[in-house]
JSON list of N, CA and C in Angstrom, two decimals:
[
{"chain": "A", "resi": 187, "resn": "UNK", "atom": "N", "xyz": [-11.12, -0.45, 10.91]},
{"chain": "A", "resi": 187, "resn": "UNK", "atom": "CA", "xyz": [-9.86, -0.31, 10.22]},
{"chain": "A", "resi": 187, "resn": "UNK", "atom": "C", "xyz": [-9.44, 1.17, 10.23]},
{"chain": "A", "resi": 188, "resn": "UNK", "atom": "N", "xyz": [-8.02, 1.41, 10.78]},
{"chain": "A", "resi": 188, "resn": "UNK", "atom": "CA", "xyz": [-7.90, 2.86, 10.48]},
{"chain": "A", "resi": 188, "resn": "UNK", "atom": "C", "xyz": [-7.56, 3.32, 9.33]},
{"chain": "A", "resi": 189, "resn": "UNK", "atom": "N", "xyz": [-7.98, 4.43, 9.39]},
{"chain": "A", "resi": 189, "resn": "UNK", "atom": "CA", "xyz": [-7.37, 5.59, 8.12]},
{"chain": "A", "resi": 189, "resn": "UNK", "atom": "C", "xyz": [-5.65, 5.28, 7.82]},
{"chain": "A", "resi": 190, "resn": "UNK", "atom": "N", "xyz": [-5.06, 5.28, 6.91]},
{"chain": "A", "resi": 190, "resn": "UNK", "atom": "CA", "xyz": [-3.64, 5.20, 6.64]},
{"chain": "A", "resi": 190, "resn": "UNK", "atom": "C", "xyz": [-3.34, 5.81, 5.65]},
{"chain": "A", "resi": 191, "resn": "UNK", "atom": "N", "xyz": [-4.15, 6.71, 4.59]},
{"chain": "A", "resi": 191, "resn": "UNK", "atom": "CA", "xyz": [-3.95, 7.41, 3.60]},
{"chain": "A", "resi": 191, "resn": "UNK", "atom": "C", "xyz": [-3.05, 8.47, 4.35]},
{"chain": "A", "resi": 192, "resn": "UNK", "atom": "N", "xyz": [-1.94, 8.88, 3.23]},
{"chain": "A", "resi": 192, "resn": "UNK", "atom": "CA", "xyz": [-0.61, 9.83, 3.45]},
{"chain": "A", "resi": 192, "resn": "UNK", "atom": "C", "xyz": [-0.38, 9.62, 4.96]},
{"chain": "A", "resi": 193, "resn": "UNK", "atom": "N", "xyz": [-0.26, 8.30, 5.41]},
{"chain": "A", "resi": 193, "resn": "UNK", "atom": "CA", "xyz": [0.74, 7.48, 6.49]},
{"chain": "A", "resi": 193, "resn": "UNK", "atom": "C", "xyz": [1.95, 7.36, 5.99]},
{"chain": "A", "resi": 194, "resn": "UNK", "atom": "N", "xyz": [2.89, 6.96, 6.52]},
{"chain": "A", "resi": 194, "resn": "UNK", "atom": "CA", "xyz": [4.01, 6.79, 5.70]},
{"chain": "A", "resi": 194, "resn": "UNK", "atom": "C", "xyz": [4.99, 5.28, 6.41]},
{"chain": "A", "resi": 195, "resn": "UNK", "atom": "N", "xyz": [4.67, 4.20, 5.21]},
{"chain": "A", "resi": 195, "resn": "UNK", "atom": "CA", "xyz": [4.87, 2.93, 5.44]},
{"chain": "A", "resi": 195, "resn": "UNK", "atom": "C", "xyz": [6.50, 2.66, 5.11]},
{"chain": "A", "resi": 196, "resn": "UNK", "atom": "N", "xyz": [7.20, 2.08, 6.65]},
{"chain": "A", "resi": 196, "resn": "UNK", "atom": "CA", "xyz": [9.19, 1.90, 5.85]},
{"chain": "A", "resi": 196, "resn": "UNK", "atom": "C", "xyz": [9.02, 0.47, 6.13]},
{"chain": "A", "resi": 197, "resn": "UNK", "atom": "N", "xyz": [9.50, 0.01, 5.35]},
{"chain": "A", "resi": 197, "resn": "UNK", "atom": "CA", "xyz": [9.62, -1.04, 4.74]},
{"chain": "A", "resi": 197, "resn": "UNK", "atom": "C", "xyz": [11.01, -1.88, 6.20]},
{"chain": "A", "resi": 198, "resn": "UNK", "atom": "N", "xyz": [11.08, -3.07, 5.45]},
{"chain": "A", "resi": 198, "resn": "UNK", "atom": "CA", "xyz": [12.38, -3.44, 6.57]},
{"chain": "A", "resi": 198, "resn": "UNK", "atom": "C", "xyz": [13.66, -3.67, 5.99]},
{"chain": "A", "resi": 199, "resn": "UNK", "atom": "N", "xyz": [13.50, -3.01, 4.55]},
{"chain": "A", "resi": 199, "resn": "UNK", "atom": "CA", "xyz": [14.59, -2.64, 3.68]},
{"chain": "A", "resi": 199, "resn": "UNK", "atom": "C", "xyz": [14.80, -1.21, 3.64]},
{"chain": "A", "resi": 200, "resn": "UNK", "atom": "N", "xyz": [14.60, -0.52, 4.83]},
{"chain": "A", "resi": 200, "resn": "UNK", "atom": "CA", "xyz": [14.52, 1.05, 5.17]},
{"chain": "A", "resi": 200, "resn": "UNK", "atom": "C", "xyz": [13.76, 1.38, 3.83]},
{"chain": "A", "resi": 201, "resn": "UNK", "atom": "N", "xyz": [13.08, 1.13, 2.84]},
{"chain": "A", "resi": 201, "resn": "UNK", "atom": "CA", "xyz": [12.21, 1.89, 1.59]},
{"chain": "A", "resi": 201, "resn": "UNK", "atom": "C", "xyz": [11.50, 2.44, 2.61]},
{"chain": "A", "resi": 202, "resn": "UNK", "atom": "N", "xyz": [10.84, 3.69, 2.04]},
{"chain": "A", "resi": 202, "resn": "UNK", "atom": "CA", "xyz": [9.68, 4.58, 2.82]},
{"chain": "A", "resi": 202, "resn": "UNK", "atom": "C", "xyz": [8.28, 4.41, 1.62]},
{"chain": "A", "resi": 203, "resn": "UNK", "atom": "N", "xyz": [7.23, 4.48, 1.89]},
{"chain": "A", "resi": 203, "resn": "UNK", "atom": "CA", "xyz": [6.17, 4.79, 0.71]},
{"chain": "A", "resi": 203, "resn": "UNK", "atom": "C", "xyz": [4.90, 5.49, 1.51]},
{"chain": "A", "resi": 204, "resn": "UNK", "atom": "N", "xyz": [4.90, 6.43, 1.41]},
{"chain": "A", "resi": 204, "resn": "UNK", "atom": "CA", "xyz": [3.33, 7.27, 1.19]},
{"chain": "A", "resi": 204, "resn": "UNK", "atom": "C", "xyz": [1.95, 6.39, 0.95]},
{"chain": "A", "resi": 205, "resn": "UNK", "atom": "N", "xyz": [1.06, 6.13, 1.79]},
{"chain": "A", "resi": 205, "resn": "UNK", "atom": "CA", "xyz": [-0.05, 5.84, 0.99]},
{"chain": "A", "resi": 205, "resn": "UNK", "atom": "C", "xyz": [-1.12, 6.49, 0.44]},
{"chain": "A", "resi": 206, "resn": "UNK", "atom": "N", "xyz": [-1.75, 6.87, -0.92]},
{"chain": "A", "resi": 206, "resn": "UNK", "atom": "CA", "xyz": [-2.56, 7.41, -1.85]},
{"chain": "A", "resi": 206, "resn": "UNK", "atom": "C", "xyz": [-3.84, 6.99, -1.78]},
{"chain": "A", "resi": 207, "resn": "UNK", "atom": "N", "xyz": [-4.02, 5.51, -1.30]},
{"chain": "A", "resi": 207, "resn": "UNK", "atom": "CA", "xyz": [-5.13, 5.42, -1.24]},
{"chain": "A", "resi": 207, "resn": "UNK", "atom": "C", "xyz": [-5.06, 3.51, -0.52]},
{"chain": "A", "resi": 208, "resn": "UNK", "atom": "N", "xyz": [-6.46, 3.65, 0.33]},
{"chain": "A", "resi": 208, "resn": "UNK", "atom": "CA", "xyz": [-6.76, 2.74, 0.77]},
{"chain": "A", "resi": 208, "resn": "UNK", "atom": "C", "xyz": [-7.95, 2.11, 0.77]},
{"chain": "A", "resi": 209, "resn": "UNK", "atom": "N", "xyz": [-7.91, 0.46, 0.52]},
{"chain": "A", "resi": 209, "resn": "UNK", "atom": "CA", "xyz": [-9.36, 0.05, 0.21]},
{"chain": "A", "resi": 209, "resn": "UNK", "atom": "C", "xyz": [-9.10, -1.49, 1.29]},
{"chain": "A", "resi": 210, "resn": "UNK", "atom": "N", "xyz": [-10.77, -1.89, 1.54]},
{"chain": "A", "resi": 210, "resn": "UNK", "atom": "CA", "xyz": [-11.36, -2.60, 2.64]},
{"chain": "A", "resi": 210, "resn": "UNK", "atom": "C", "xyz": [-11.65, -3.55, 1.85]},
{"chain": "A", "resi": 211, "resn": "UNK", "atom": "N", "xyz": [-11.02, -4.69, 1.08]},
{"chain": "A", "resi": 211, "resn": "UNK", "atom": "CA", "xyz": [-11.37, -6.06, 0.12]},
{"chain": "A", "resi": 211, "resn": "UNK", "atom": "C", "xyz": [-11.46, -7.48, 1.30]},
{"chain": "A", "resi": 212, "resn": "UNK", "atom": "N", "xyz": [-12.91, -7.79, 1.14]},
{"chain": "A", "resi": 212, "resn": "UNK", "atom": "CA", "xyz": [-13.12, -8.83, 2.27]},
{"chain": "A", "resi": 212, "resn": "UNK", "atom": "C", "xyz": [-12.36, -9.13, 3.42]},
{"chain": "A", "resi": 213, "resn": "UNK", "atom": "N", "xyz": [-12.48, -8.10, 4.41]},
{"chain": "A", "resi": 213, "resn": "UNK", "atom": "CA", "xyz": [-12.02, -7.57, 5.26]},
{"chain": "A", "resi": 213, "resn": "UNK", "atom": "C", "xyz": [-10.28, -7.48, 5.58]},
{"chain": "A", "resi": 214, "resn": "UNK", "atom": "N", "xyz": [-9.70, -7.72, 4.14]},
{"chain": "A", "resi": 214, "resn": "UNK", "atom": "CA", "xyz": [-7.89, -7.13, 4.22]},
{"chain": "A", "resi": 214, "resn": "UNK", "atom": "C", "xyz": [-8.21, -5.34, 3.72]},
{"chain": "A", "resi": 215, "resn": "UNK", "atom": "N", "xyz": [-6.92, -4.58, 4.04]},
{"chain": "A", "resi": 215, "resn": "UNK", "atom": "CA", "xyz": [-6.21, -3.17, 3.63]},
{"chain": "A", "resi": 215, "resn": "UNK", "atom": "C", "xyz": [-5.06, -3.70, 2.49]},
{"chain": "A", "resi": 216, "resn": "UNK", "atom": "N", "xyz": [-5.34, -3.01, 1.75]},
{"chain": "A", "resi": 216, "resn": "UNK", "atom": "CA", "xyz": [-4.99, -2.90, 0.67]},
{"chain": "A", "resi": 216, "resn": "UNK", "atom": "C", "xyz": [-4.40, -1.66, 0.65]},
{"chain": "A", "resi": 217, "resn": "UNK", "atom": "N", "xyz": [-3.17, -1.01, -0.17]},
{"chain": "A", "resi": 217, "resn": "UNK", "atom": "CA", "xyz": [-2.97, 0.44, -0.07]},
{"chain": "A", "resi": 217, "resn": "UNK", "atom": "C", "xyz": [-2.36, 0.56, -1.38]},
{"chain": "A", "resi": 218, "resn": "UNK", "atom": "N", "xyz": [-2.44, 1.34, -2.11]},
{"chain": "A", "resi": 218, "resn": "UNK", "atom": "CA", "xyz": [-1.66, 1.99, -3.47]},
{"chain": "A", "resi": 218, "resn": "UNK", "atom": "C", "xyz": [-0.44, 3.16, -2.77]},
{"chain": "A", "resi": 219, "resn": "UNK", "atom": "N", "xyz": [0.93, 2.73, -2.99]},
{"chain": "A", "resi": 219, "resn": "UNK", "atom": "CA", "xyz": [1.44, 4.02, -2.25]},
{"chain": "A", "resi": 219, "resn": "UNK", "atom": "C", "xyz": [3.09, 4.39, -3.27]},
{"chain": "A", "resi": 220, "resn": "UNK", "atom": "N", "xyz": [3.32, 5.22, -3.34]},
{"chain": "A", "resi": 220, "resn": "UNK", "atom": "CA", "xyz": [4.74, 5.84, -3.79]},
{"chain": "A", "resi": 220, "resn": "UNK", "atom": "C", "xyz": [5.75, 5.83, -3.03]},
{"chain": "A", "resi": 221, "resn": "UNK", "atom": "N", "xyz": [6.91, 5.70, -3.56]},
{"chain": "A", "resi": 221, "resn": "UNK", "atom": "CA", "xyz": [8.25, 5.49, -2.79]},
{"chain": "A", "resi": 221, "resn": "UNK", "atom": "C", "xyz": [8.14, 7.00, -2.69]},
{"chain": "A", "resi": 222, "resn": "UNK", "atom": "N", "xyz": [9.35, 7.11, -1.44]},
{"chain": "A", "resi": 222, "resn": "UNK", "atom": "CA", "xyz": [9.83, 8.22, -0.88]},
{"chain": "A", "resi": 222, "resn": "UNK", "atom": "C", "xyz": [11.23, 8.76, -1.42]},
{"chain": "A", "resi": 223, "resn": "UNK", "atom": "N", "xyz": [11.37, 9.97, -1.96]},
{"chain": "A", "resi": 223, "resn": "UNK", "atom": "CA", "xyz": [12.82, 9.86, -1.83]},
{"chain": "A", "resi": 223, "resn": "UNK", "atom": "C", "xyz": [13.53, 10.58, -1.23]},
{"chain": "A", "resi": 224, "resn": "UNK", "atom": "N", "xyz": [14.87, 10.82, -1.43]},
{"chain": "A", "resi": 224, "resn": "UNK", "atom": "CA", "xyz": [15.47, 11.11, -0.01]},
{"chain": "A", "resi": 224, "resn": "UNK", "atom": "C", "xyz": [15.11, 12.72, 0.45]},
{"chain": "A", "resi": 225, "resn": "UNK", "atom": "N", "xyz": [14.55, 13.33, -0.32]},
{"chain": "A", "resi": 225, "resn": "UNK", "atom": "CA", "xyz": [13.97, 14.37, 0.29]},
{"chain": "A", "resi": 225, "resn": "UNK", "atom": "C", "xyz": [12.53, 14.28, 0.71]},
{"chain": "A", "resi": 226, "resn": "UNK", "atom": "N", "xyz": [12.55, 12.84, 1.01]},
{"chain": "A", "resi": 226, "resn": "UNK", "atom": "CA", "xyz": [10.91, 12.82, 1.73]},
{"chain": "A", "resi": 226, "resn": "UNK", "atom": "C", "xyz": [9.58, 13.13, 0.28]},
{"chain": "A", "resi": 227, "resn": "UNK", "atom": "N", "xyz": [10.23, 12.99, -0.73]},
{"chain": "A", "resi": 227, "resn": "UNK", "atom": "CA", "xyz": [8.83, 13.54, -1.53]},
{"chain": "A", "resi": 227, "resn": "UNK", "atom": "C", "xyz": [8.63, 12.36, -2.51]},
{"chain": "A", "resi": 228, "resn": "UNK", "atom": "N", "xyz": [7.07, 12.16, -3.02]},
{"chain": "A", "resi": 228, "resn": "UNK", "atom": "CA", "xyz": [7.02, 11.00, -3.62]},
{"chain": "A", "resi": 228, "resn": "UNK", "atom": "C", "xyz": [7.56, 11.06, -5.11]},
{"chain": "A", "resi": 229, "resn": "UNK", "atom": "N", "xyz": [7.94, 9.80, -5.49]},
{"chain": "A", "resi": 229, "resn": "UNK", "atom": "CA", "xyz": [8.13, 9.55, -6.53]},
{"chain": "A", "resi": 229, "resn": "UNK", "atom": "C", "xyz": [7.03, 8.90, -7.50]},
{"chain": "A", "resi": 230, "resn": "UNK", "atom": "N", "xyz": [6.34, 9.26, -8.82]},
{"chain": "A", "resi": 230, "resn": "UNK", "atom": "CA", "xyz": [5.22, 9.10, -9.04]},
{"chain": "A", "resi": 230, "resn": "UNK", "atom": "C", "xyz": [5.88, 7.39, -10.29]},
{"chain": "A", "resi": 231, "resn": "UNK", "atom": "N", "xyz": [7.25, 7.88, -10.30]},
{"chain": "A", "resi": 231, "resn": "UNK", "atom": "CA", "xyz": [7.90, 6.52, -10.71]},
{"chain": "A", "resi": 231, "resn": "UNK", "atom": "C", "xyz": [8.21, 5.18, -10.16]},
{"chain": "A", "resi": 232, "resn": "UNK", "atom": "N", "xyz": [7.60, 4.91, -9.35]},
{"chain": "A", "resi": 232, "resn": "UNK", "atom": "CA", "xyz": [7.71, 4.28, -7.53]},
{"chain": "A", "resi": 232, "resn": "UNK", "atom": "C", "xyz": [6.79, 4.15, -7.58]},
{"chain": "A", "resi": 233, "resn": "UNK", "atom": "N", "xyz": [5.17, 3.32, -8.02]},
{"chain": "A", "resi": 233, "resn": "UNK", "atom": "CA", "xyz": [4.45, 3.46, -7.34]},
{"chain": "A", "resi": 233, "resn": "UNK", "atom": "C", "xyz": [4.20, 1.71, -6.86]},
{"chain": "A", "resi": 234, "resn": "UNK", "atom": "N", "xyz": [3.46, 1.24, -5.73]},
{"chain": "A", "resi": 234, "resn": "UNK", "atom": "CA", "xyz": [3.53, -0.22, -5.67]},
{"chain": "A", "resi": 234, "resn": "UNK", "atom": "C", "xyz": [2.15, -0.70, -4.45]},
{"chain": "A", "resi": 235, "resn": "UNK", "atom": "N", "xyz": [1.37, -1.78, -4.77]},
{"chain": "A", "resi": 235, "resn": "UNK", "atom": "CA", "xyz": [0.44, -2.49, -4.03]},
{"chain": "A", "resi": 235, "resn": "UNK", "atom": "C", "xyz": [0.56, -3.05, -3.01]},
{"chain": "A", "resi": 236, "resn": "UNK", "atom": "N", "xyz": [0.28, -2.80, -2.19]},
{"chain": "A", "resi": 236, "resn": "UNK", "atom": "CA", "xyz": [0.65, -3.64, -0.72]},
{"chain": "A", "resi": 236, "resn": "UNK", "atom": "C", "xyz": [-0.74, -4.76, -0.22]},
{"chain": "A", "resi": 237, "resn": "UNK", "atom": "N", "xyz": [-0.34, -5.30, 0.39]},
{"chain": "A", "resi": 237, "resn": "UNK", "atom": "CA", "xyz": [-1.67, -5.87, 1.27]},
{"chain": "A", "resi": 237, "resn": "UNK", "atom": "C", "xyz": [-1.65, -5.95, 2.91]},
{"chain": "A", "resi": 238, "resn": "UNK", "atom": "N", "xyz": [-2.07, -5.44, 3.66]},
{"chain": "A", "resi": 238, "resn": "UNK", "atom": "CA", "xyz": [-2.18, -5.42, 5.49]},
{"chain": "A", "resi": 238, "resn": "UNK", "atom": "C", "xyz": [-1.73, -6.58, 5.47]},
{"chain": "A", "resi": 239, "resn": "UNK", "atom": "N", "xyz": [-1.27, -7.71, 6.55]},
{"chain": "A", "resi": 239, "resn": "UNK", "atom": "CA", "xyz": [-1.17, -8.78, 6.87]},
{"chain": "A", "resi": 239, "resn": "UNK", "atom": "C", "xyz": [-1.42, -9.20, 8.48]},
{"chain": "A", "resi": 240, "resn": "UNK", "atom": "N", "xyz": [-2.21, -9.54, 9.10]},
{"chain": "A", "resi": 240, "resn": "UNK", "atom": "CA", "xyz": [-2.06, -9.59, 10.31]},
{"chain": "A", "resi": 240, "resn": "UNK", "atom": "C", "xyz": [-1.68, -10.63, 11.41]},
{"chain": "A", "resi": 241, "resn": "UNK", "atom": "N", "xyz": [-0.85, -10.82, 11.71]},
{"chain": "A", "resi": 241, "resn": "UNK", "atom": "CA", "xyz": [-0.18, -12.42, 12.30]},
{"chain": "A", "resi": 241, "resn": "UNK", "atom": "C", "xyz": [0.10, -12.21, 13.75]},
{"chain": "A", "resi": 242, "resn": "UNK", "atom": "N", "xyz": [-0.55, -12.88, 14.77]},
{"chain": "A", "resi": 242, "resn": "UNK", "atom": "CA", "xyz": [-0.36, -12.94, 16.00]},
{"chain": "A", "resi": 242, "resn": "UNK", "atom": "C", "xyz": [-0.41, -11.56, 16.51]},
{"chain": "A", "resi": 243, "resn": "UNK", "atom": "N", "xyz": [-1.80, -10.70, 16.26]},
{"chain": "A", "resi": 243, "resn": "UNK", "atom": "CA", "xyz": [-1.56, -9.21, 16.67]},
{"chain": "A", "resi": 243, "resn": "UNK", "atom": "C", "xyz": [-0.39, -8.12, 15.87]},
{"chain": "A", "resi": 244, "resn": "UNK", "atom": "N", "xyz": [0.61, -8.84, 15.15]},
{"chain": "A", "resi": 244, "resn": "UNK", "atom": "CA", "xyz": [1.58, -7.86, 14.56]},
{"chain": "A", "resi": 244, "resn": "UNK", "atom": "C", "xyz": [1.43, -7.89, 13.30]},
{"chain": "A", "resi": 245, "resn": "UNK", "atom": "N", "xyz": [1.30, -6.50, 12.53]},
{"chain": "A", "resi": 245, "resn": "UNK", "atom": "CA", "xyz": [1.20, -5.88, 11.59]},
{"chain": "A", "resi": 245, "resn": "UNK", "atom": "C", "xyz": [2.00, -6.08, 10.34]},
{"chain": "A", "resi": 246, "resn": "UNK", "atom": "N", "xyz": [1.60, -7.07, 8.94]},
{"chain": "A", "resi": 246, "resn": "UNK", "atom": "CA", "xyz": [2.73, -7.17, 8.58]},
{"chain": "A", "resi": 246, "resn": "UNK", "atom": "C", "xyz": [2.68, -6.59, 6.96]},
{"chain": "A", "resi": 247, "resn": "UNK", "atom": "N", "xyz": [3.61, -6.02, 6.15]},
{"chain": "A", "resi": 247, "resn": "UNK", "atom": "CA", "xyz": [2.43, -5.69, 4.88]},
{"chain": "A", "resi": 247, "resn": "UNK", "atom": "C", "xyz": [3.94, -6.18, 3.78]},
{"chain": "A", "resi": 248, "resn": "UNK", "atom": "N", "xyz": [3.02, -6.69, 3.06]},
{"chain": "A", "resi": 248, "resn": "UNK", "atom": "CA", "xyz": [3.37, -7.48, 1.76]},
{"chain": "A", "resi": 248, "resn": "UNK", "atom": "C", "xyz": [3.07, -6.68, 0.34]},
{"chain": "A", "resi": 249, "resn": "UNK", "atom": "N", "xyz": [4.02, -6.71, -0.46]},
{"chain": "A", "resi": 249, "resn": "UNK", "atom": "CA", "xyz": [4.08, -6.21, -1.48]},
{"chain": "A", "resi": 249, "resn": "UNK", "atom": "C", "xyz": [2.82, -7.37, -2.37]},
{"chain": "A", "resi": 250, "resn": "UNK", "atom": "N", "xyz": [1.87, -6.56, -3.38]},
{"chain": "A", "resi": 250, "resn": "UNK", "atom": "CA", "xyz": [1.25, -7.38, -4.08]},
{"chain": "A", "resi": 250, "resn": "UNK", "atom": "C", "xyz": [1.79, -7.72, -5.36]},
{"chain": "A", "resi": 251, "resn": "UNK", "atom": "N", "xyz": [2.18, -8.83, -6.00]},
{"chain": "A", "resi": 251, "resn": "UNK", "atom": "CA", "xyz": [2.64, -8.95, -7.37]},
{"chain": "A", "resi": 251, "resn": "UNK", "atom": "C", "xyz": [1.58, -9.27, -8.31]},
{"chain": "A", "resi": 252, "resn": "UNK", "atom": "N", "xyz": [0.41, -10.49, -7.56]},
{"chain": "A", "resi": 252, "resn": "UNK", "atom": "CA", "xyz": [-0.45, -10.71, -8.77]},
{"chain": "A", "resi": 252, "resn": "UNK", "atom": "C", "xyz": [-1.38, -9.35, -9.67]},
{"chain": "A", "resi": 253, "resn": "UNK", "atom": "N", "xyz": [-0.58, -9.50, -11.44]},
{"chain": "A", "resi": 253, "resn": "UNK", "atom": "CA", "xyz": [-0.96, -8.29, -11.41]},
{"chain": "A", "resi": 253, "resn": "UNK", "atom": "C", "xyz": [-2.42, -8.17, -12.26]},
{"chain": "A", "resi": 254, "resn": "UNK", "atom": "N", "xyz": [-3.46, -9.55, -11.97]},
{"chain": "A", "resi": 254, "resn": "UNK", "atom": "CA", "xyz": [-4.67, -9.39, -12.65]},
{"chain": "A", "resi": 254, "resn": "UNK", "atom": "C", "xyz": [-5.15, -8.61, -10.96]},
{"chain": "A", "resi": 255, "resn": "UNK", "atom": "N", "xyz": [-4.82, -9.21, -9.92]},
{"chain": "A", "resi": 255, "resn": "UNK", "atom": "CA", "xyz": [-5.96, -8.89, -8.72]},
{"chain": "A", "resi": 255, "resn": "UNK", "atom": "C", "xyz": [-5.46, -7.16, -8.55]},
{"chain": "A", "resi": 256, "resn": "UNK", "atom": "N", "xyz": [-3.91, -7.06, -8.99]},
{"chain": "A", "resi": 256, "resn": "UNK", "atom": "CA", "xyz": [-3.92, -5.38, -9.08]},
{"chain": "A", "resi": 256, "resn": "UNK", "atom": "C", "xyz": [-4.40, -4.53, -10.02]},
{"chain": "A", "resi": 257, "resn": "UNK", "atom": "N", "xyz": [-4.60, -5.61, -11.02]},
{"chain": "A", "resi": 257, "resn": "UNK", "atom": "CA", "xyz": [-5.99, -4.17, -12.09]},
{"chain": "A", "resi": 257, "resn": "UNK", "atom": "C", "xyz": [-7.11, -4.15, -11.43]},
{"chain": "A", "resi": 258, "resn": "UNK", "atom": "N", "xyz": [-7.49, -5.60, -10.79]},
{"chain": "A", "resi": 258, "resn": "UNK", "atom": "CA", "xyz": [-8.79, -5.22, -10.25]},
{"chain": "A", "resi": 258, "resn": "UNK", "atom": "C", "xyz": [-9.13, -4.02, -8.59]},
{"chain": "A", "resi": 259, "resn": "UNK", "atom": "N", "xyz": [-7.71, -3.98, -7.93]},
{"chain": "A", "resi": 259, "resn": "UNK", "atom": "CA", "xyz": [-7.96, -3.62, -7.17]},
{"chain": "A", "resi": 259, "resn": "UNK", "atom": "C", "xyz": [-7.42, -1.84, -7.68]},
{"chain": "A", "resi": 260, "resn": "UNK", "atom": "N", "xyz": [-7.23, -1.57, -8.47]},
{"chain": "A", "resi": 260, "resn": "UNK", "atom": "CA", "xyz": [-6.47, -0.24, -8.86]},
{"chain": "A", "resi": 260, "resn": "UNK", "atom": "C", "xyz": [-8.50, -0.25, -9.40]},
{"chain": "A", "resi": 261, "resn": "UNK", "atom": "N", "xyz": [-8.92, -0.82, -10.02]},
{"chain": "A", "resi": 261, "resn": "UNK", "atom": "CA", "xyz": [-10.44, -0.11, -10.60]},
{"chain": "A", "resi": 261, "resn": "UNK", "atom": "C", "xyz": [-11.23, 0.06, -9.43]},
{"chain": "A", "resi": 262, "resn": "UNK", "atom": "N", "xyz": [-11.11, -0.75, -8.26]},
{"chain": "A", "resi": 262, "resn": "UNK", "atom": "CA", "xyz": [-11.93, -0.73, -7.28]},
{"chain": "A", "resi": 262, "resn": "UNK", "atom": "C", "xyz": [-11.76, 0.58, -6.59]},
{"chain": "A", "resi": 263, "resn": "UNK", "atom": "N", "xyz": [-10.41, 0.65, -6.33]},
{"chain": "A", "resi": 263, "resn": "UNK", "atom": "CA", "xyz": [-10.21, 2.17, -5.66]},
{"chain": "A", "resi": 263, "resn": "UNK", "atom": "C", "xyz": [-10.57, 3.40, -6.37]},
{"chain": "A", "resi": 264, "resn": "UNK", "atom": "N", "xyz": [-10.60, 3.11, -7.62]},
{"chain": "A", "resi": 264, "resn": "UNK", "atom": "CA", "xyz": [-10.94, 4.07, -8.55]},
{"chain": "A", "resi": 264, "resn": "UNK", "atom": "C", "xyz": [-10.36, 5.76, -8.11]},
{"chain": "A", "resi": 265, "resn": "UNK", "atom": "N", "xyz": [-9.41, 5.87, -8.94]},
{"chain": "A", "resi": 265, "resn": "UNK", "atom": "CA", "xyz": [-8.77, 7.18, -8.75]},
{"chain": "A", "resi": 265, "resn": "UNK", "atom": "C", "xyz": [-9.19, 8.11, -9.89]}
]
């Protein structure tokens, strides 16, 4: 899995987000990351869970809502 920490993920709603941190949960990417704003800098008010998705070779990433598996995955990464 590669590195993607302070990658910078745009969305297909042109959103931009920074990622802060990345974790390896039974073999998905997971990322904690901040919106961008228009001067390119994060917003610490923005922040949101993603999950990798991988479908037919193409890369797809999903916002996470469930928000018990995001306490657990915000302790796992432990910041």
């Amino acid at each position: 899995m590669e590195n993607r920490i302070h990658k910078v993920l745009k969305l297909e709603t042109g959103s931009k987000y920074v990622i802060l941190k990345q974790a390896v949960y039974k073999g998905d990417n997971y990322y904690i990351a901040s919106k961008l704003d228009e001067y390119e800098l994060p917003m610490s008010s923005d922040v949101k869970f993603f999950h990798e998705v991988v479908v037919d070779n193409k890369v797809n990433i999903e916002v996470l809502t469930d928000s018990n598996f995001i306490k657990y995955l915000y302790s796992y990464m432990q910041f």
